[in-house]
Structure formats: structure tokens, C-alpha cells
Amino acid sequence: MSVPRLRSLSGIKPTGQPHWGNYFGMIRPAVELAAHHDAMYFIADLHALTTVRDPVAMRRDSHGIAATMIACGLDPAQSILWRQSDVPEVLELTWLLSCVTGMGLIERAHGYKDAKAKGKEINLGTVSYPVLMAADILLYDTDVVPVGKDQVQHLEMARDMATAFNVAFLGAPAGGTVDDEAPWDGRQLKRPKAIVQRDSAVVPGIDGQKMSKSYDNYIPVFAPPKLLKQRIMAIKTDSTPLEEPKDPTTCNVFALHALFATPEQQAALAVKYRGGNFGYGHAKLELLALAEAHFAPQRARYEALMADPAALEAILADGARRARAIGRPVLDRLREAIGLPRLPL
Ligand code: ADP
Ligand code: TRP
């Protein structure tokens, strides 16, 4: 008897071009999981809407993410790739989950706390961001979610919301610990598990902070060669003079080099750092060569996809149809548990 495959699901916001942090933290592991999971990945445009106000950028960046995922090896015929907003069921589930989610849980969310601490104006979308994210995951009975470390708290919240719903409507015991090893009953919301890469849980940006589309510190996966060089040359380093030995363990260039290098290449670079007469400029050129070699083979595919928006739209429309066919029955199952009628399609 064949064992059913686990479902892997993740999302990425169209708030700029995908970067090395997205690639090593989420895109590459997600593509690898697709080999032996039912893989579902989406463009989180509704999440991006908490900040994006430019429709041209929204469309362009959504295509950029789809093209990057496919160029990096995701087969959209085998896996499901779609735009979050094309499956309206996710918004209904967001409301259902909102009604079992305590404010205490929401107030502990990092994104909300950071925005509040920085005195930013907070819209309601930012407050409900983790609820929408839980709906993204729970709508499809997801088993595993490949993400960077920054998303682990959101995954914990999704698990808590699943439990709250199961307790409220599906007979799960209140207050008890949940046994994640117990077989799933086919009715309750499944509690998903995060999958975080050990070596690329937090990829640093060119300023040493977490690389993010929200800070201007990122290196796009398919940056044109000139921009790639510019960004790498702009990586912040200390001012140790060229001739002096340098400490690889505190250097951003060295940390980024590790993402592309073999252990031997990384060890050889450490020796050069410690030996002196080797400047950060030299290390940057080594990083540039490795990064170019890593992404060059996929670049042509990325550019061809970006030049054909109609083909990308067709892929996303097909993905949305297939995602909906999975999500709709789950929502119907929940509506029934709550005491709402199933909706005709
Ligand atoms: P950004 O922070 O650039 O806006 P997203 O929030 O859209 O990126 O993140 C998409 C995925 O990429 C998430 O799984 C996130 O954890 C991962 N990710 C983003 N930045 C990094 C990073 N610097 N290191 C590792 N993973 C990251
Ligand atoms: N919040 C995630 C991020 O900023 C993106 C995201 C939205 C997501 N929905 C998701 C990731 C569901 C995993 C699963 O990176």
C-alpha cells in the first residue's frame, strides 16, 4: 500500500525581488521538498497589501516571484503555484479563525510588536497578519512549512489557532497538551510543522542585519551582473587594513560566501583571511564568482518567463484552480462543524 505524501506549503510576499535570504531560507528548500511532498507554494499578495500601495509594483513583483520559483526548479505542472488572492476561501477562513483567536496571542506577535515599538501607524491588516497566515496554512491541511527563522513564531501561532478551533468546534479537549504524534482524525484542523534550514535560517544582508526586502540591504537572486557586483562590493566590512590578518567569523562577506561554497572552498578562504595581505575586496570577488556560477544557469529561464507575462498568468490561474479544489472542501468541512451550511460552488 502506498503511503500518502505529506503536504508542504509556503508563501512569499511580492514586496520586491526575491533575494538570497528568500532563496536559501525558503525557495531552495521548498523546491527540494517538492520531490517527495505534495507541494503548494503561493505569492502572498494579500500579506503584501499591509504595506504595498503601488499596483504596478504589485503585478511586477508577483511575476518576479513566480518566475524565480520556476527558474529555481519548481515544476508548476507537478506542484501548485498560485496567487494567494485568487483563492477567496482563505479570507473566509481568516474570519473563522479570528473568532477563536485571543487578543493576547495577537499582541505577542513580533511583527505587530515591532511596528508598535517603532511608533509606526498600524493598520488592521498588520494586526490580523498572523491570522491570515494561519488560514493560508490550515486551509489546505498542510503538514510542513519551509520558512526562514523569522517565521517560526507565526507557525507557532498557526498551531495555536488550529488547536483553538479544534477545541471550540471539533471536540478537542480544552487545556490539555496536544499529541502531535496521534493520527489525524480527518476532521480537525491539522497542526503544521515549520521546517527551518540549519545553515541558512537567517541570511545576513549587505549591512549585516537580516537580509530583507523591507530593508535596502538585499541582493536579488537574478540581479543583472552589473547590479550584482555593485551590491556585493557594497557589503559592509570593518576597516582592518589589507596587510593585516582578519577574523572570518565576524565578516559578512565570509558568511555569505558560506552559502555558495563547498566546505573546502570555505576553509581555504578562512586561511586567506587569517594570513593577511588579503583584503575584503578580494573576498568579495570570490563571492561574486561563486554567486554568478550558482545562478547563471537559471537566469535565462527567469528572463524568458519574465518576458512572457501571459504564460505566467496562465500558470498562476491553473495553480489557483487546483489550490481551490483542495481548499474548498476543507472550508466546507469547517462550516459544517460550526453549524453553517455548505456553500454551492
Ligand atoms: P522579506 O523579509 O524579504 O520581505 P518574506 O517575508 O516574503 O521576505 O519571506 C519569504 C520567505 O523567505 C520566508 O520563509 C522567510 O522566512 C524567508 N526569508 C526572508 N528573509 C530571510 C533571510 N534573511 N534568511 C533566511 N530566510 C529568509
Ligand atoms: N509571512 C510570510 C513572510 O513574511 C509569508 C507567508 C504568508 C507565509 N503566508 C504564509 C509563509 C504561509 C508560510 C506559510 O515570509
Short mmCIF file of C-alpha atoms and ligand atoms in Angstrom, two decimals:
data_model
loop_
_atom_site.label_atom_id
_atom_site.label_comp_id
_atom_site.label_asym_id
_atom_site.label_seq_id
_atom_site.Cartn_x
_atom_site.Cartn_y
_atom_site.Cartn_z
CA MET A 1 0.00 0.00 0.00
CA SER A 2 1.41 3.39 -0.87
CA VAL A 3 1.78 5.90 1.94
CA PRO A 4 0.11 9.25 1.13
CA ARG A 5 2.61 12.06 0.62
CA LEU A 6 2.81 14.85 3.18
CA ARG A 7 1.77 18.31 2.05
CA SER A 8 4.40 21.05 2.01
CA LEU A 9 3.18 24.66 1.71
CA SER A 10 4.76 28.10 1.92
CA GLY A 11 4.31 31.70 0.77
CA ILE A 12 6.43 34.68 -0.15
CA LYS A 13 5.38 38.32 -0.33
CA PRO A 14 5.61 40.34 -3.57
CA THR A 15 7.24 43.31 -1.87
CA GLY A 16 10.37 43.42 -4.08
CA GLN A 17 12.51 40.96 -5.99
CA PRO A 18 13.32 37.66 -4.25
CA HIS A 19 16.76 37.73 -2.65
CA TRP A 20 19.43 35.37 -1.35
CA GLY A 21 17.68 35.16 2.06
CA ASN A 22 14.44 34.05 0.40
CA TYR A 23 16.36 31.64 -1.81
CA PHE A 24 18.41 29.85 0.85
CA GLY A 25 15.79 30.18 3.61
CA MET A 26 12.70 29.20 1.66
CA ILE A 27 12.84 28.79 -2.15
CA ARG A 28 15.54 26.14 -2.39
CA PRO A 29 14.24 24.00 0.50
CA ALA A 30 10.70 24.36 -0.86
CA VAL A 31 11.78 23.14 -4.30
CA GLU A 32 13.68 20.25 -2.73
CA LEU A 33 10.64 19.22 -0.67
CA ALA A 34 8.57 19.14 -3.86
CA ALA A 35 10.42 15.99 -4.93
CA HIS A 36 8.65 13.90 -2.27
CA HIS A 37 5.77 16.04 -0.98
CA ASP A 38 2.54 17.40 -2.40
CA ALA A 39 3.99 20.87 -2.77
CA MET A 40 1.92 24.07 -2.76
CA TYR A 41 3.59 27.49 -2.89
CA PHE A 42 1.98 30.86 -3.32
CA ILE A 43 2.60 34.56 -3.81
CA ALA A 44 1.36 36.23 -0.62
CA ASP A 45 -0.11 39.34 -2.24
CA LEU A 46 -2.76 39.84 0.46
CA HIS A 47 0.00 39.93 3.07
CA ALA A 48 1.99 42.38 0.94
CA LEU A 49 -1.04 44.64 0.92
CA THR A 50 -0.38 45.63 4.52
CA THR A 51 2.40 47.82 3.04
CA VAL A 52 2.32 47.91 -0.80
CA ARG A 53 0.47 50.82 -2.40
CA ASP A 54 1.73 50.59 -5.99
CA PRO A 55 -0.32 48.33 -8.33
CA VAL A 56 2.42 48.28 -10.97
CA ALA A 57 4.96 47.03 -8.43
CA MET A 58 2.45 44.50 -7.05
CA ARG A 59 1.98 42.96 -10.52
CA ARG A 60 5.68 43.08 -11.43
CA ASP A 61 6.89 41.62 -8.14
CA SER A 62 4.25 38.88 -8.18
CA HIS A 63 5.54 37.80 -11.59
CA GLY A 64 9.13 38.11 -10.33
CA ILE A 65 8.43 35.63 -7.54
CA ALA A 66 6.61 33.16 -9.77
CA ALA A 67 9.41 33.32 -12.37
CA THR A 68 12.10 32.91 -9.71
CA MET A 69 10.43 29.86 -8.17
CA ILE A 70 10.07 28.18 -11.56
CA ALA A 71 13.59 29.13 -12.70
CA CYS A 72 14.93 27.69 -9.44
CA GLY A 73 13.41 24.33 -10.26
CA LEU A 74 9.75 24.31 -9.20
CA ASP A 75 7.68 22.44 -11.79
CA PRO A 76 4.25 24.15 -11.82
CA ALA A 77 2.66 21.14 -13.52
CA GLN A 78 3.74 18.82 -10.72
CA SER A 79 3.45 21.27 -7.80
CA ILE A 80 0.86 24.00 -7.29
CA LEU A 81 1.98 27.62 -7.69
CA TRP A 82 -0.66 30.33 -7.27
CA ARG A 83 -1.50 33.82 -6.17
CA GLN A 84 -2.99 33.92 -2.68
CA SER A 85 -5.75 36.40 -3.59
CA ASP A 86 -7.07 34.06 -6.32
CA VAL A 87 -8.45 31.71 -3.65
CA PRO A 88 -11.07 33.75 -1.76
CA GLU A 89 -11.76 30.88 0.68
CA VAL A 90 -8.64 31.94 2.57
CA LEU A 91 -10.32 35.19 3.60
CA GLU A 92 -13.37 33.39 4.94
CA LEU A 93 -11.15 31.09 6.98
CA THR A 94 -9.31 34.16 8.30
CA TRP A 95 -12.58 35.35 9.81
CA LEU A 96 -13.43 31.93 11.26
CA LEU A 97 -10.02 31.79 12.93
CA SER A 98 -10.27 35.42 14.11
CA CYS A 99 -13.30 34.43 16.14
CA VAL A 100 -11.34 31.83 18.15
CA THR A 101 -8.10 33.83 18.47
CA GLY A 102 -7.47 35.73 21.70
CA MET A 103 -6.03 39.23 21.58
CA GLY A 104 -3.26 38.06 23.92
CA LEU A 105 -1.91 35.80 21.17
CA ILE A 106 -2.04 38.59 18.59
CA GLU A 107 -0.35 41.12 20.86
CA ARG A 108 2.64 38.82 21.31
CA ALA A 109 3.35 38.68 17.53
CA HIS A 110 6.79 40.11 16.64
CA GLY A 111 5.60 41.99 13.54
CA TYR A 112 2.91 43.82 15.45
CA LYS A 113 5.13 44.48 18.48
CA ASP A 114 7.96 45.85 16.28
CA ALA A 115 5.62 48.15 14.36
CA LYS A 116 4.19 49.41 17.66
CA ALA A 117 7.63 49.90 19.25
CA LYS A 118 8.79 51.90 16.21
CA GLY A 119 5.73 54.12 16.56
CA LYS A 120 4.55 53.15 13.04
CA GLU A 121 0.94 53.65 12.13
CA ILE A 122 -0.58 50.17 12.35
CA ASN A 123 -3.41 49.08 10.09
CA LEU A 124 -5.81 46.31 11.00
CA GLY A 125 -4.21 44.13 8.32
CA THR A 126 -0.93 44.19 10.24
CA VAL A 127 -2.74 43.07 13.37
CA SER A 128 -4.51 40.20 11.61
CA TYR A 129 -1.45 39.26 9.53
CA PRO A 130 -0.77 36.08 11.57
CA VAL A 131 -4.42 35.03 11.30
CA LEU A 132 -4.34 35.29 7.50
CA MET A 133 -1.09 33.35 7.54
CA ALA A 134 -2.66 30.63 9.70
CA ALA A 135 -5.59 30.48 7.26
CA ASP A 136 -3.13 30.09 4.35
CA ILE A 137 -1.69 27.03 6.00
CA LEU A 138 -4.74 25.46 7.62
CA LEU A 139 -6.99 25.79 4.55
CA TYR A 140 -5.02 23.04 2.80
CA ASP A 141 -4.47 20.54 5.67
CA THR A 142 -0.75 21.32 5.48
CA ASP A 143 1.83 19.07 7.15
CA VAL A 144 5.09 21.01 6.78
CA VAL A 145 6.00 24.63 6.08
CA PRO A 146 9.51 25.51 4.84
CA VAL A 147 10.37 29.00 6.14
CA GLY A 148 13.21 31.15 7.46
CA LYS A 149 13.64 31.51 11.22
CA ASP A 150 11.75 34.82 11.31
CA GLN A 151 8.52 32.94 10.54
CA VAL A 152 8.73 30.35 13.31
CA GLN A 153 6.61 32.41 15.68
CA HIS A 154 3.90 32.72 13.02
CA LEU A 155 3.93 28.94 12.66
CA GLU A 156 3.50 28.52 16.41
CA MET A 157 0.55 30.90 16.24
CA ALA A 158 -1.00 28.90 13.39
CA ARG A 159 -0.71 25.76 15.52
CA ASP A 160 -2.34 27.58 18.46
CA MET A 161 -5.19 28.80 16.25
CA ALA A 162 -5.75 25.28 14.91
CA THR A 163 -5.99 23.99 18.47
CA ALA A 164 -8.35 26.80 19.49
CA PHE A 165 -10.64 25.96 16.56
CA ASN A 166 -10.47 22.23 17.28
CA VAL A 167 -11.37 22.84 20.92
CA ALA A 168 -14.20 25.23 20.06
CA PHE A 169 -15.85 23.13 17.36
CA LEU A 170 -14.32 19.72 16.90
CA GLY A 171 -14.26 18.09 20.31
CA ALA A 172 -10.58 18.54 21.14
CA PRO A 173 -10.04 18.68 24.92
CA ALA A 174 -9.53 22.19 26.29
CA GLY A 175 -6.36 22.97 28.22
CA GLY A 176 -4.66 19.63 27.54
CA THR A 177 -1.40 19.16 25.69
CA VAL A 178 -1.87 18.13 22.08
CA ASP A 179 -0.26 14.88 21.00
CA ASP A 180 1.23 15.69 17.60
CA GLU A 181 2.08 12.04 17.03
CA ALA A 182 -1.55 10.90 17.34
CA PRO A 183 -3.14 10.02 13.98
CA TRP A 184 -5.18 12.81 12.38
CA ASP A 185 -8.96 12.25 12.59
CA GLY A 186 -9.63 13.79 9.16
CA ARG A 187 -11.94 16.44 10.63
CA GLN A 188 -9.87 18.64 12.93
CA LEU A 189 -7.52 21.31 11.63
CA LYS A 190 -4.08 19.82 11.11
CA ARG A 191 -1.27 21.35 13.17
CA PRO A 192 1.57 22.20 10.78
CA LYS A 193 5.31 21.91 11.48
CA ALA A 194 7.91 24.51 10.45
CA ILE A 195 10.96 23.30 8.55
CA VAL A 196 13.89 25.69 9.09
CA GLN A 197 17.30 25.24 7.43
CA ARG A 198 20.14 24.89 9.91
CA ASP A 199 22.71 26.78 7.81
CA SER A 200 20.54 29.50 6.33
CA ALA A 201 17.91 30.19 8.99
CA VAL A 202 18.89 33.89 8.91
CA VAL A 203 20.88 35.08 5.88
CA PRO A 204 22.57 38.43 6.60
CA GLY A 205 22.10 41.42 4.30
CA ILE A 206 24.87 43.67 2.98
CA ASP A 207 24.62 45.72 6.19
CA GLY A 208 24.88 42.67 8.48
CA GLN A 209 21.21 42.78 9.58
CA LYS A 210 18.79 40.07 8.41
CA MET A 211 18.52 40.32 4.62
CA SER A 212 15.01 41.58 3.84
CA LYS A 213 13.04 43.16 1.04
CA SER A 214 11.86 45.68 3.62
CA TYR A 215 15.38 46.98 4.26
CA ASP A 216 17.54 48.15 1.39
CA ASN A 217 20.13 45.51 2.19
CA TYR A 218 19.30 42.70 -0.17
CA ILE A 219 20.89 41.01 -3.15
CA PRO A 220 18.29 39.82 -5.70
CA VAL A 221 18.62 36.22 -6.87
CA PHE A 222 18.63 37.30 -10.52
CA ALA A 223 20.28 40.71 -10.21
CA PRO A 224 21.80 41.68 -13.58
CA PRO A 225 25.62 41.14 -13.41
CA LYS A 226 26.39 44.85 -13.00
CA LEU A 227 24.00 45.26 -10.07
CA LEU A 228 25.18 42.02 -8.53
CA LYS A 229 28.75 43.31 -8.50
CA GLN A 230 27.65 46.67 -7.10
CA ARG A 231 25.69 45.05 -4.26
CA ILE A 232 28.50 42.66 -3.36
CA MET A 233 31.07 45.47 -3.38
CA ALA A 234 28.77 47.41 -1.02
CA ILE A 235 28.78 44.67 1.67
CA LYS A 236 29.78 46.30 4.96
CA THR A 237 33.12 45.20 6.42
CA ASP A 238 35.37 46.57 9.16
CA SER A 239 38.38 48.76 8.43
CA THR A 240 41.20 46.26 9.10
CA PRO A 241 43.99 47.26 6.66
CA LEU A 242 44.76 44.99 3.72
CA GLU A 243 48.03 43.59 5.06
CA GLU A 244 46.68 42.61 8.49
CA PRO A 245 45.10 39.21 9.35
CA LYS A 246 41.30 39.25 9.51
CA ASP A 247 38.71 37.37 11.55
CA PRO A 248 36.46 35.40 9.18
CA THR A 249 33.92 34.58 11.89
CA THR A 250 32.71 38.18 12.20
CA CYS A 251 32.70 39.04 8.48
CA ASN A 252 29.50 39.35 6.39
CA VAL A 253 31.33 38.53 3.17
CA PHE A 254 32.58 35.30 4.71
CA ALA A 255 29.09 34.41 5.99
CA LEU A 256 27.54 34.96 2.55
CA HIS A 257 30.36 33.06 0.84
CA ALA A 258 29.48 30.04 3.04
CA LEU A 259 26.07 29.82 1.35
CA PHE A 260 27.62 29.03 -2.02
CA ALA A 261 30.97 27.44 -1.13
CA THR A 262 31.96 23.83 -0.58
CA PRO A 263 33.48 23.20 2.89
CA GLU A 264 36.92 23.10 1.20
CA GLN A 265 36.39 26.46 -0.52
CA GLN A 266 35.20 27.95 2.78
CA ALA A 267 38.22 26.58 4.68
CA ALA A 268 40.58 27.94 2.01
CA LEU A 269 39.03 31.39 2.32
CA ALA A 270 39.44 31.30 6.12
CA VAL A 271 43.15 30.58 5.67
CA LYS A 272 43.48 33.63 3.39
CA TYR A 273 41.66 35.85 5.91
CA ARG A 274 43.95 34.75 8.74
CA GLY A 275 47.14 35.02 6.64
CA GLY A 276 46.95 38.78 5.99
CA ASN A 277 47.69 40.57 2.70
CA PHE A 278 44.22 39.62 1.61
CA GLY A 279 41.66 42.42 1.51
CA TYR A 280 37.87 42.35 1.77
CA GLY A 281 37.80 43.40 -1.89
CA HIS A 282 39.48 40.10 -2.78
CA ALA A 283 36.99 38.13 -0.71
CA LYS A 284 34.12 39.97 -2.40
CA LEU A 285 35.40 38.98 -5.84
CA GLU A 286 35.49 35.33 -4.76
CA LEU A 287 31.91 35.64 -3.52
CA LEU A 288 30.88 37.28 -6.80
CA ALA A 289 32.36 34.44 -8.84
CA LEU A 290 30.59 31.76 -6.78
CA ALA A 291 27.23 33.59 -6.83
CA GLU A 292 27.43 34.15 -10.60
CA ALA A 293 28.24 30.49 -11.20
CA HIS A 294 25.40 29.40 -8.89
CA PHE A 295 22.62 31.42 -10.50
CA ALA A 296 23.81 31.82 -14.11
CA PRO A 297 22.30 28.54 -15.36
CA GLN A 298 18.80 29.55 -14.18
CA ARG A 299 18.95 33.15 -15.35
CA ALA A 300 17.90 32.51 -18.97
CA ARG A 301 14.78 30.66 -17.81
CA TYR A 302 13.95 33.50 -15.41
CA GLU A 303 14.33 36.11 -18.14
CA ALA A 304 12.25 34.13 -20.63
CA LEU A 305 9.43 33.79 -18.08
CA MET A 306 9.54 37.48 -17.18
CA ALA A 307 9.27 38.33 -20.89
CA ASP A 308 6.03 36.33 -21.16
CA PRO A 309 3.57 37.60 -18.53
CA ALA A 310 0.63 35.87 -20.25
CA ALA A 311 2.30 32.47 -19.77
CA LEU A 312 2.95 33.27 -16.09
CA GLU A 313 -0.68 34.31 -15.64
CA ALA A 314 -1.83 31.02 -17.20
CA ILE A 315 0.38 29.06 -14.78
CA LEU A 316 -0.97 31.02 -11.79
CA ALA A 317 -4.59 30.63 -12.92
CA ASP A 318 -4.14 26.87 -13.25
CA GLY A 319 -2.49 26.80 -9.81
CA ALA A 320 -5.36 28.76 -8.24
CA ARG A 321 -7.92 26.37 -9.69
CA ARG A 322 -6.06 23.36 -8.26
CA ALA A 323 -5.46 25.04 -4.87
CA ARG A 324 -9.13 25.94 -4.64
CA ALA A 325 -10.17 22.39 -5.36
CA ILE A 326 -8.23 21.36 -2.24
CA GLY A 327 -9.17 24.30 -0.01
CA ARG A 328 -12.90 24.49 -0.75
CA PRO A 329 -13.79 21.07 0.74
CA VAL A 330 -11.72 21.87 3.85
CA LEU A 331 -13.66 25.09 4.35
CA ASP A 332 -16.94 23.19 3.83
CA ARG A 333 -15.85 20.71 6.49
CA LEU A 334 -15.28 23.60 8.92
CA ARG A 335 -18.55 25.33 8.02
CA GLU A 336 -20.37 22.13 8.85
CA ALA A 337 -18.60 21.83 12.21
CA ILE A 338 -19.59 25.41 13.07
CA GLY A 339 -23.21 24.95 12.02
CA LEU A 340 -23.11 26.91 8.77
CA PRO A 341 -24.45 25.46 5.53
CA ARG A 342 -22.06 24.26 2.84
CA LEU A 343 -22.00 26.76 0.02
CA PRO A 344 -22.77 25.64 -3.52
CA LEU A 345 -19.68 26.21 -5.71
P1 ADP B 1 11.25 39.61 3.24
O1 ADP B 1 11.63 39.56 4.71
O2 ADP B 1 12.42 39.87 2.40
O3 ADP B 1 10.10 40.53 2.95
P2 ADP B 1 9.37 37.43 3.03
O4 ADP B 1 8.81 37.94 4.31
O5 ADP B 1 8.50 37.49 1.83
O6 ADP B 1 10.76 38.17 2.79
O7 ADP B 1 9.90 35.95 3.25
C1 ADP B 1 9.69 34.85 2.40
C2 ADP B 1 10.42 33.64 2.97
O8 ADP B 1 11.83 33.86 2.95
C3 ADP B 1 10.06 33.34 4.43
O9 ADP B 1 10.04 31.94 4.63
C4 ADP B 1 11.18 33.95 5.20
O10 ADP B 1 11.40 33.35 6.45
C5 ADP B 1 12.36 33.69 4.26
N1 ADP B 1 13.40 34.69 4.48
C6 ADP B 1 13.31 36.03 4.29
N2 ADP B 1 14.46 36.65 4.60
C7 ADP B 1 15.30 35.67 5.02
C8 ADP B 1 16.67 35.67 5.47
N3 ADP B 1 17.37 36.79 5.54
N4 ADP B 1 17.23 34.49 5.83
C9 ADP B 1 16.52 33.33 5.74
N5 ADP B 1 15.23 33.26 5.31
C10 ADP B 1 14.64 34.41 4.96
N1 TRP B 2 4.51 35.80 6.40
C1 TRP B 2 5.42 35.14 5.49
C2 TRP B 2 6.68 36.01 5.34
O1 TRP B 2 6.66 37.17 5.59
C3 TRP B 2 4.81 34.90 4.14
C4 TRP B 2 3.67 33.97 4.27
C5 TRP B 2 2.34 34.28 4.18
C6 TRP B 2 3.72 32.57 4.55
N2 TRP B 2 1.57 33.20 4.35
C7 TRP B 2 2.39 32.12 4.59
C8 TRP B 2 4.78 31.67 4.75
C9 TRP B 2 2.07 30.78 4.86
C10 TRP B 2 4.46 30.33 5.03
C11 TRP B 2 3.11 29.89 5.08
O2 TRP B 2 7.67 35.49 4.97
#
